[in-house]
PDB file of C-alpha atoms in Angstrom:
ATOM      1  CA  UNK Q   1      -2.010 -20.933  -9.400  1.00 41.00           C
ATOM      2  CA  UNK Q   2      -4.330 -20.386  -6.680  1.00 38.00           C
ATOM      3  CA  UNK Q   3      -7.417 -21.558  -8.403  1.00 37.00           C
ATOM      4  CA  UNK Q   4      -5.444 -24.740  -9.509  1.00 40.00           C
ATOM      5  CA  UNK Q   5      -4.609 -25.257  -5.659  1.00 38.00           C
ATOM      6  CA  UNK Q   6      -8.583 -24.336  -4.901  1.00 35.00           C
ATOM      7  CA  UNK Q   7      -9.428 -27.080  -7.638  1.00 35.00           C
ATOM      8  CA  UNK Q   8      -6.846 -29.738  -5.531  1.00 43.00           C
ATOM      9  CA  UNK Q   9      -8.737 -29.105  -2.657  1.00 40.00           C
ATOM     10  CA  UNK Q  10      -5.615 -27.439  -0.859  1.00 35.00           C
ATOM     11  CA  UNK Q  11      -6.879 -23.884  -0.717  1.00 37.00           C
ATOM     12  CA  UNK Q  12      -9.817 -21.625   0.845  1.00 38.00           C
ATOM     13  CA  UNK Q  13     -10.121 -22.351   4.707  1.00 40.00           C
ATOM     14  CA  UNK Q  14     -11.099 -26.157   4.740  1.00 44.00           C
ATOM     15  CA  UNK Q  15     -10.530 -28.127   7.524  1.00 52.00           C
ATOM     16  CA  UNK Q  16      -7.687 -30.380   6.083  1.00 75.00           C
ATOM     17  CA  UNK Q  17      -5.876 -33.283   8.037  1.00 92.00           C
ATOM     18  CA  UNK Q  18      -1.955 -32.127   8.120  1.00 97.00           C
ATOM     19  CA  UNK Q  19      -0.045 -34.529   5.714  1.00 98.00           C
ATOM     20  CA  UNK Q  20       3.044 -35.810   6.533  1.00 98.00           C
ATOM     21  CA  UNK Q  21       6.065 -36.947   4.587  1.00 98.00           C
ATOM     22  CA  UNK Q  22       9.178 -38.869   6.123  1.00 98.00           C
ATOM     23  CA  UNK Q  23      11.540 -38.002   3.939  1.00 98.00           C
ATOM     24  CA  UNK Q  24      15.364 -40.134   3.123  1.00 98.00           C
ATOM     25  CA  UNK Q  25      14.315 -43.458   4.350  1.00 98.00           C
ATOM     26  CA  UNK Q  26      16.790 -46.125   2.808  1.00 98.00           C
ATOM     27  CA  UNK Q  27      16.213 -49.470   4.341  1.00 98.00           C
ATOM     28  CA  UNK Q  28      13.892 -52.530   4.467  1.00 98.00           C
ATOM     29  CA  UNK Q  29      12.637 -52.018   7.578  1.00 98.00           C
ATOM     30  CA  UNK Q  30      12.663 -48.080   6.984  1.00 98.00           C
ATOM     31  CA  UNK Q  31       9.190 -49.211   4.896  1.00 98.00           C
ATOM     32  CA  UNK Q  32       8.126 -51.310   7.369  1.00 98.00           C
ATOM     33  CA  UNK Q  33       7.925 -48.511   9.643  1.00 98.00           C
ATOM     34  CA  UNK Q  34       6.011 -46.480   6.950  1.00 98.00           C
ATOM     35  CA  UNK Q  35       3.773 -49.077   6.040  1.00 98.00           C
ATOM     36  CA  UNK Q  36       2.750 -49.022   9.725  1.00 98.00           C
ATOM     37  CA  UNK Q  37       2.659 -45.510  10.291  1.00 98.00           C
ATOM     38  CA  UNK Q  38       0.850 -44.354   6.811  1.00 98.00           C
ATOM     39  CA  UNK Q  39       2.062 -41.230   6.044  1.00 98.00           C
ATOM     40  CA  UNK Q  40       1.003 -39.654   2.680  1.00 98.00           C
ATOM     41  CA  UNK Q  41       4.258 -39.400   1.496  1.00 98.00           C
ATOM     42  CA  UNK Q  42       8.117 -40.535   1.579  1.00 98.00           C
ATOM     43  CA  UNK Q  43      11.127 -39.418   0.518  1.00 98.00           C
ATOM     44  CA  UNK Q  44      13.655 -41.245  -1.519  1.00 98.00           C
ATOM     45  CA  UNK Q  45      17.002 -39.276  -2.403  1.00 98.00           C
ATOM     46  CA  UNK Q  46      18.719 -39.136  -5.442  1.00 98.00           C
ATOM     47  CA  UNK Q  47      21.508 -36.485  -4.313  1.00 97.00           C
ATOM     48  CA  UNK Q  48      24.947 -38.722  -4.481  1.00 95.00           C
ATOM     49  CA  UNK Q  49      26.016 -36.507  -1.915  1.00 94.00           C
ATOM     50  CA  UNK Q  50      23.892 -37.031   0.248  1.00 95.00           C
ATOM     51  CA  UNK Q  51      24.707 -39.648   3.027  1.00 95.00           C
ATOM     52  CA  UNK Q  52      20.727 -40.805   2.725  1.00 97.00           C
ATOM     53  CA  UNK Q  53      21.562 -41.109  -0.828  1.00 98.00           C
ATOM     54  CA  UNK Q  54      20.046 -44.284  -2.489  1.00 98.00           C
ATOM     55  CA  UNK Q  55      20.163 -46.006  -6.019  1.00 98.00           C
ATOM     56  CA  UNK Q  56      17.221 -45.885  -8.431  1.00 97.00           C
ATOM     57  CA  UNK Q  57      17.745 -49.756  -8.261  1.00 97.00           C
ATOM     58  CA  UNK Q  58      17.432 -49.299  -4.527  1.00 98.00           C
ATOM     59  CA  UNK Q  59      14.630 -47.478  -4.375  1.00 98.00           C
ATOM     60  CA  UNK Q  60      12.595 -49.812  -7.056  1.00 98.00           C
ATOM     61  CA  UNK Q  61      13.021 -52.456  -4.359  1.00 98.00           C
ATOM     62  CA  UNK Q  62      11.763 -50.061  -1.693  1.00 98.00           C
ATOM     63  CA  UNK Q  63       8.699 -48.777  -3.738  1.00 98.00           C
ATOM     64  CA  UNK Q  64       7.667 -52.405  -4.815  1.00 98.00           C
ATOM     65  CA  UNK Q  65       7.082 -52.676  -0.388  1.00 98.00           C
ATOM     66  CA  UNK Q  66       5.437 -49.790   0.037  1.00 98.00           C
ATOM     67  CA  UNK Q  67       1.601 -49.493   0.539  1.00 98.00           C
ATOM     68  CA  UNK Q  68       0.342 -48.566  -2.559  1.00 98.00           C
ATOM     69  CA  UNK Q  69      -1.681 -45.543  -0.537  1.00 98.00           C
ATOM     70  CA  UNK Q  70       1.327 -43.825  -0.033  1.00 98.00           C
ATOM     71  CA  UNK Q  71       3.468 -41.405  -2.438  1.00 98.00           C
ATOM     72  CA  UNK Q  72       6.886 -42.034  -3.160  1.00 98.00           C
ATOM     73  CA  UNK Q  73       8.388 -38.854  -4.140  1.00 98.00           C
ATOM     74  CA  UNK Q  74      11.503 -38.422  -5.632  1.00 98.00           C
ATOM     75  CA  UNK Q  75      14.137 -35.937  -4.247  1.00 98.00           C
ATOM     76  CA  UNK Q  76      16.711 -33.965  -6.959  1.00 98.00           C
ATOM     77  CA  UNK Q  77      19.096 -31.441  -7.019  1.00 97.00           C
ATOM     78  CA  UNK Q  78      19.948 -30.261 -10.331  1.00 97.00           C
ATOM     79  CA  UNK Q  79      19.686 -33.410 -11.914  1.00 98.00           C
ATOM     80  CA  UNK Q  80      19.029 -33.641 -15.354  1.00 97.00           C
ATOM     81  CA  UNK Q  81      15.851 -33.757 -16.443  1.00 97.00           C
ATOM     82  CA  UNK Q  82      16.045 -36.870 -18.710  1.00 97.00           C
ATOM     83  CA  UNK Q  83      17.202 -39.079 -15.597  1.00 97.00           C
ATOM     84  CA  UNK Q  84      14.187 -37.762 -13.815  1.00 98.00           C
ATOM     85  CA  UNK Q  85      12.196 -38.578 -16.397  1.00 97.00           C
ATOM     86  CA  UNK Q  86      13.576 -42.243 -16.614  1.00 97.00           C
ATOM     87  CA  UNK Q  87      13.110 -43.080 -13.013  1.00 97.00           C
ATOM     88  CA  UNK Q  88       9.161 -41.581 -12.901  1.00 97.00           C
ATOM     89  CA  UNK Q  89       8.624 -43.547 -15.831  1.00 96.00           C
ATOM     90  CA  UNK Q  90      10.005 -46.601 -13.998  1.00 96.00           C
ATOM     91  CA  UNK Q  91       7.153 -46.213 -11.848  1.00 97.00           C
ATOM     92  CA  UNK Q  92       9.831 -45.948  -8.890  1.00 98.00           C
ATOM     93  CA  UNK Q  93       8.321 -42.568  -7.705  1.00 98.00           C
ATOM     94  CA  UNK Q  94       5.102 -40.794  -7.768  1.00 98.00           C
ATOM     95  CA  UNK Q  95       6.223 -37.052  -7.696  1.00 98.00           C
ATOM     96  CA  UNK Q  96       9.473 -35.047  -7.721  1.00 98.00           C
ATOM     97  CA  UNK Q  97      10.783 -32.947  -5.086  1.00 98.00           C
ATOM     98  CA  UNK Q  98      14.086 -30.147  -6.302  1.00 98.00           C
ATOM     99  CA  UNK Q  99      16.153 -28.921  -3.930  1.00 95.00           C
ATOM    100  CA  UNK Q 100      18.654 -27.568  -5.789  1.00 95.00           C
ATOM    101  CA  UNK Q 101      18.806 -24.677  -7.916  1.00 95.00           C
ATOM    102  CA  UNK Q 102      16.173 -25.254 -10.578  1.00 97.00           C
ATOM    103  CA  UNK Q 103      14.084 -22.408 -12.114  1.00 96.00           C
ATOM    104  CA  UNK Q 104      11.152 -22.269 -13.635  1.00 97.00           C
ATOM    105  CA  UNK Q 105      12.292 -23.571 -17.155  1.00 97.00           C
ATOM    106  CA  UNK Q 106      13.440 -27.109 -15.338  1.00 98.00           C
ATOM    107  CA  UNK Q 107      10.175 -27.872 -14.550  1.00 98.00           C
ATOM    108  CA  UNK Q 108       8.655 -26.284 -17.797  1.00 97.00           C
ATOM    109  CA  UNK Q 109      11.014 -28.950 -19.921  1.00 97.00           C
ATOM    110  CA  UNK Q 110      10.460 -31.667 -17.437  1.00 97.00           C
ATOM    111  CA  UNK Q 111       6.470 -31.571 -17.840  1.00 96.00           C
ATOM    112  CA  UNK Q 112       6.944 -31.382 -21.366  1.00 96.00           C
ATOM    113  CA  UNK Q 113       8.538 -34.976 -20.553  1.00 96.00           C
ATOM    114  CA  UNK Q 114       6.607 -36.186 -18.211  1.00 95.00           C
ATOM    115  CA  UNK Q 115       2.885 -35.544 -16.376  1.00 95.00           C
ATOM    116  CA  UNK Q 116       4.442 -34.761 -12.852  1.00 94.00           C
ATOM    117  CA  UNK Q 117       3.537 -33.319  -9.706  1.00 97.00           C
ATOM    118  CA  UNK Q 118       6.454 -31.089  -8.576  1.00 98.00           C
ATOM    119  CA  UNK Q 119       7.740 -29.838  -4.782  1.00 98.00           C
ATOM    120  CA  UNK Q 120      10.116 -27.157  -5.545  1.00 98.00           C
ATOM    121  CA  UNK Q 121      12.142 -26.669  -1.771  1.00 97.00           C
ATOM    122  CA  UNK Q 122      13.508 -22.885  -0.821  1.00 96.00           C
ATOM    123  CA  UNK Q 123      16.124 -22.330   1.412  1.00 93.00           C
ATOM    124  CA  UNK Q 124      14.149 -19.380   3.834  1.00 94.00           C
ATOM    125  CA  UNK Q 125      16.508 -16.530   4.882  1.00 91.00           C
ATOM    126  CA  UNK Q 126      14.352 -13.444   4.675  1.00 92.00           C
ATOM    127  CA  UNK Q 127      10.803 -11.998   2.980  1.00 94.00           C
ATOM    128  CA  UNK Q 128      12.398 -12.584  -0.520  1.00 95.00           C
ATOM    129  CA  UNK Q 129      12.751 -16.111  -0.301  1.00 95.00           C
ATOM    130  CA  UNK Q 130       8.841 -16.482   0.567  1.00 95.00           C
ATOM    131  CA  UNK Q 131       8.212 -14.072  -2.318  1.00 96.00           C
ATOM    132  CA  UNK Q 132      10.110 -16.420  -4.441  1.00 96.00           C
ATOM    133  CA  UNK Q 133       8.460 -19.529  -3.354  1.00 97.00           C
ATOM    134  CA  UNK Q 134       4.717 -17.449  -3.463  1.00 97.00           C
ATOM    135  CA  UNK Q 135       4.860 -17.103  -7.279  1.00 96.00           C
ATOM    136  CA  UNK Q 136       6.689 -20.619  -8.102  1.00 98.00           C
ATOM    137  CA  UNK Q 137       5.003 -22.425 -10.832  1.00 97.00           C
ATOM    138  CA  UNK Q 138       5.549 -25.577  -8.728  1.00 98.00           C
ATOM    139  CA  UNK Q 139       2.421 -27.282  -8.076  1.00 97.00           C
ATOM    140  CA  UNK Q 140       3.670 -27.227  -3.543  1.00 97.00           C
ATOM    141  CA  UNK Q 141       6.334 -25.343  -2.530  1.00 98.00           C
ATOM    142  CA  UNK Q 142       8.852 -26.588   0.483  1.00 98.00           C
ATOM    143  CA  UNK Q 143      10.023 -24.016   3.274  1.00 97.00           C
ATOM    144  CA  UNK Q 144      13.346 -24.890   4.653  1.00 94.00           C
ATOM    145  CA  UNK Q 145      16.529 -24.012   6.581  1.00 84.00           C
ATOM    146  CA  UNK Q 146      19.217 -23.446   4.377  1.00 65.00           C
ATOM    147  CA  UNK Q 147      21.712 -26.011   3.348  1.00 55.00           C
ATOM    148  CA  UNK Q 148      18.671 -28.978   4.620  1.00 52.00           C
ATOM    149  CA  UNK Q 149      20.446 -28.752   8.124  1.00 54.00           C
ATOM    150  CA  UNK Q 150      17.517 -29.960  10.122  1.00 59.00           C
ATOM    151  CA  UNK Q 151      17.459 -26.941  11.661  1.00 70.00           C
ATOM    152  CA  UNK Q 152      14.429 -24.516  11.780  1.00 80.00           C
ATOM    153  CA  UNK Q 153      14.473 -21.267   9.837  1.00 87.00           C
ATOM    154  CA  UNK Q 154      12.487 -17.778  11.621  1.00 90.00           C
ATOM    155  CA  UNK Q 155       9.050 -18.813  11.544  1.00 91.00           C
ATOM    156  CA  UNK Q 156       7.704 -15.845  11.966  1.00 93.00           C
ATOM    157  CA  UNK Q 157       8.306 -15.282   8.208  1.00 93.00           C
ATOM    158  CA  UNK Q 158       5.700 -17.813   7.342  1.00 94.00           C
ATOM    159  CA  UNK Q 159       3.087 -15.264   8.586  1.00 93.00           C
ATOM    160  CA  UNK Q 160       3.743 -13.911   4.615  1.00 90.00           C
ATOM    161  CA  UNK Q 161       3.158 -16.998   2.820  1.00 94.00           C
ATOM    162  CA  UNK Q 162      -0.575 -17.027   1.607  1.00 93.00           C
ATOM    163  CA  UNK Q 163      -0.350 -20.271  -0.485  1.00 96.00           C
ATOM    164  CA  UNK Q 164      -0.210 -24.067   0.927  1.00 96.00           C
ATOM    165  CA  UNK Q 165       3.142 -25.274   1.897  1.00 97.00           C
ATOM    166  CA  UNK Q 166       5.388 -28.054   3.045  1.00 98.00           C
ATOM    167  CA  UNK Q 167       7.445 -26.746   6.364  1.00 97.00           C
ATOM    168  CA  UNK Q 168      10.785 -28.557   6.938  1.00 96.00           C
ATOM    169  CA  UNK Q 169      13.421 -27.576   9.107  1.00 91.00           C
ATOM    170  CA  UNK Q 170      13.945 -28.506  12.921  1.00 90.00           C
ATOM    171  CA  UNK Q 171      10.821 -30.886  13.247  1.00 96.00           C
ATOM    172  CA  UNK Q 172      10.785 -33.363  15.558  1.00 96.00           C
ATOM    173  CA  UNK Q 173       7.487 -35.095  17.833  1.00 97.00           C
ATOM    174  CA  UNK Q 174       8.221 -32.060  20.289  1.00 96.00           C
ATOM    175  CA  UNK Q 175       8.300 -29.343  17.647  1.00 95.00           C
ATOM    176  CA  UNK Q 176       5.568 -30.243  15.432  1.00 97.00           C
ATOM    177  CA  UNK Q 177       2.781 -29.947  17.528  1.00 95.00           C
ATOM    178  CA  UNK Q 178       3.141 -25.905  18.164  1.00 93.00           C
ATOM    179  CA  UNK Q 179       4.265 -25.805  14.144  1.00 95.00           C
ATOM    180  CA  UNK Q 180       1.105 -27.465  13.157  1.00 96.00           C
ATOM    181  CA  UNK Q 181      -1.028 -25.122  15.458  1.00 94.00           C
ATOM    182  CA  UNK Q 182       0.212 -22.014  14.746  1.00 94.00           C
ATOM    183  CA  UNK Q 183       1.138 -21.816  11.280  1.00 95.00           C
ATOM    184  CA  UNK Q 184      -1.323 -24.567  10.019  1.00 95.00           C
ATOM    185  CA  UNK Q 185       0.898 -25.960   7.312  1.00 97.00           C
ATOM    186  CA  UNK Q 186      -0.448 -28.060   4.333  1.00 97.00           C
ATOM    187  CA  UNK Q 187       2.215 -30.750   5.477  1.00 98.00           C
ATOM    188  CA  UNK Q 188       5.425 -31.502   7.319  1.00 98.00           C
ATOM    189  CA  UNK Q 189       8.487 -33.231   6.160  1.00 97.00           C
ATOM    190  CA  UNK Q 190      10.510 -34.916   8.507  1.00 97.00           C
ATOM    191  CA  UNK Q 191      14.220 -36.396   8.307  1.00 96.00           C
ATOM    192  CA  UNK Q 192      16.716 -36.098  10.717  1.00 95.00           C
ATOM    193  CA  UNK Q 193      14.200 -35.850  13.577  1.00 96.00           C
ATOM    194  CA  UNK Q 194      13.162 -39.294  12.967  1.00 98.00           C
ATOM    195  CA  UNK Q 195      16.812 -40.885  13.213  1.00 98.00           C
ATOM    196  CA  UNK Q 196      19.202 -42.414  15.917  1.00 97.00           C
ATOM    197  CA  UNK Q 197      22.866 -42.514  14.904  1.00 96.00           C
ATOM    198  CA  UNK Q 198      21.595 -41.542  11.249  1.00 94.00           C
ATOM    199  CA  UNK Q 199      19.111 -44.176  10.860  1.00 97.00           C
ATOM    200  CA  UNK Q 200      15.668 -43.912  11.052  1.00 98.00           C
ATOM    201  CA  UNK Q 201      14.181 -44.832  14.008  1.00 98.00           C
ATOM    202  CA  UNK Q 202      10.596 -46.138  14.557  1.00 98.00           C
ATOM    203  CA  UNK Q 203       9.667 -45.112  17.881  1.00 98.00           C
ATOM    204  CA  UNK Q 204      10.762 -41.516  16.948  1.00 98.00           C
ATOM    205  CA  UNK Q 205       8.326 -42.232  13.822  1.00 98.00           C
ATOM    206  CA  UNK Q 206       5.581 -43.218  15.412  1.00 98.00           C
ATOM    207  CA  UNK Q 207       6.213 -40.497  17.670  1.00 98.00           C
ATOM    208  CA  UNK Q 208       6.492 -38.192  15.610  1.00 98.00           C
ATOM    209  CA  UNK Q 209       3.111 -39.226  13.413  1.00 98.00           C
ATOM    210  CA  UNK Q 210       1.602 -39.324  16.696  1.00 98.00           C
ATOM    211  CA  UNK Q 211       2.282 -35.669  17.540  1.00 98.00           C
ATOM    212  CA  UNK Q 212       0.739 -34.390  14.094  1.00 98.00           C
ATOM    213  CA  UNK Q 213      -2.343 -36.585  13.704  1.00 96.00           C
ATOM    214  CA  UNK Q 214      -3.454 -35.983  17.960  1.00 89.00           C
TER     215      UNK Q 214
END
């Protein structure tokens, strides 16, 4: 795993720009933003329970405005793998992103399916969850609080994780700066710390881009 990383260009000690992916945007002008803002990823949901939640028909209309330079990855939890599989092969999303409880036979059947690059997200409580996410078969992992409440999860614990990661959890344009400098994440995923009254809003977007790329 860590030579395939080396081969991505993700490992060793290179000097690599933070990526950044704003995750559950839903609307129109949601892309708009993006488009402006560049990020190398989004986030569309597929969790119906979810209140960012959007449709695969939705999201098709989304992904046909979005600049073709940035990802559109897909986010699943414990969906099956055949619906994946239909909506990457709609060309609606780039890459898939699980958040629920998938092991390492989901994504074993679903690249038998499907040539995919797959985020597999862990809810961080103690040393075992980063031991769990350090041997995934995923090709990133995700670091989170549990339950996705926007809320950070002990840091500190990141001082055990020796393989490139996305770090979610309690980011906003005020936290991301001392994130970024002291644990040196591969990228950051932002939701909730992008919104006003659950929407996304584009001055805490830029803001928030702003903070990583300065």
């Amino acid at each position: 795993m860590k030579e395939k990383m080396a081969e991505k260009g993700l490992g060793g000690n290179e000097t690599i720009r933070v990526k950044i992916k704003l995750c559950g945007l839903t609307r129109l002008c949601d892309i708009e933003a993006a488009n402006l803002l560049m990020p190398e990823y989004v986030g569309f949901v597929f969790v119906q329970d979810s209140r960012r939640y959007i449709s695969c028909r939705q999201a098709a209309i989304l992904k046909k405005m979005l600049h073709p330079d940035i990802k559109a990855v897909g986010v699943f939890a414990n969906e099956d793998t055949s619906m994946v599989r239909a909506i990457l092969k709609g060309g609606v999303i780039d890459a898939v992103q699980l958040h629920g409880g998938e092991e390492e036979g989901y994504m074993e059947q679903l690249r038998e399916m499907i040539d995919v690059r797959i985020i597999k997200a862990f809810c961080i409580g103690d040393e075992r969850d980063i031991v769990r996410a350090e041997t995934s078969t995923a090709d990133y992992v995700l670091l989170d609080s549990a339950g996705g409440t926007g809320k950070s999860f002990d840091w500190n614990l990141l001082s055990k994780m020796k393989r490139p990661y996305f770090l979610a959890g309690g980011l906003d344009a005020d936290t991301v700066k001392e994130a970024i400098k002291r644990w040196k994440p591969y990228a950051v995923d932002v939701s909730s710390g992008i919104e006003t009254d659950g929407h996304k809003d584009l001055v805490k977007m830029r803001a928030f881009v702003e903070a990583v790329r300065n």
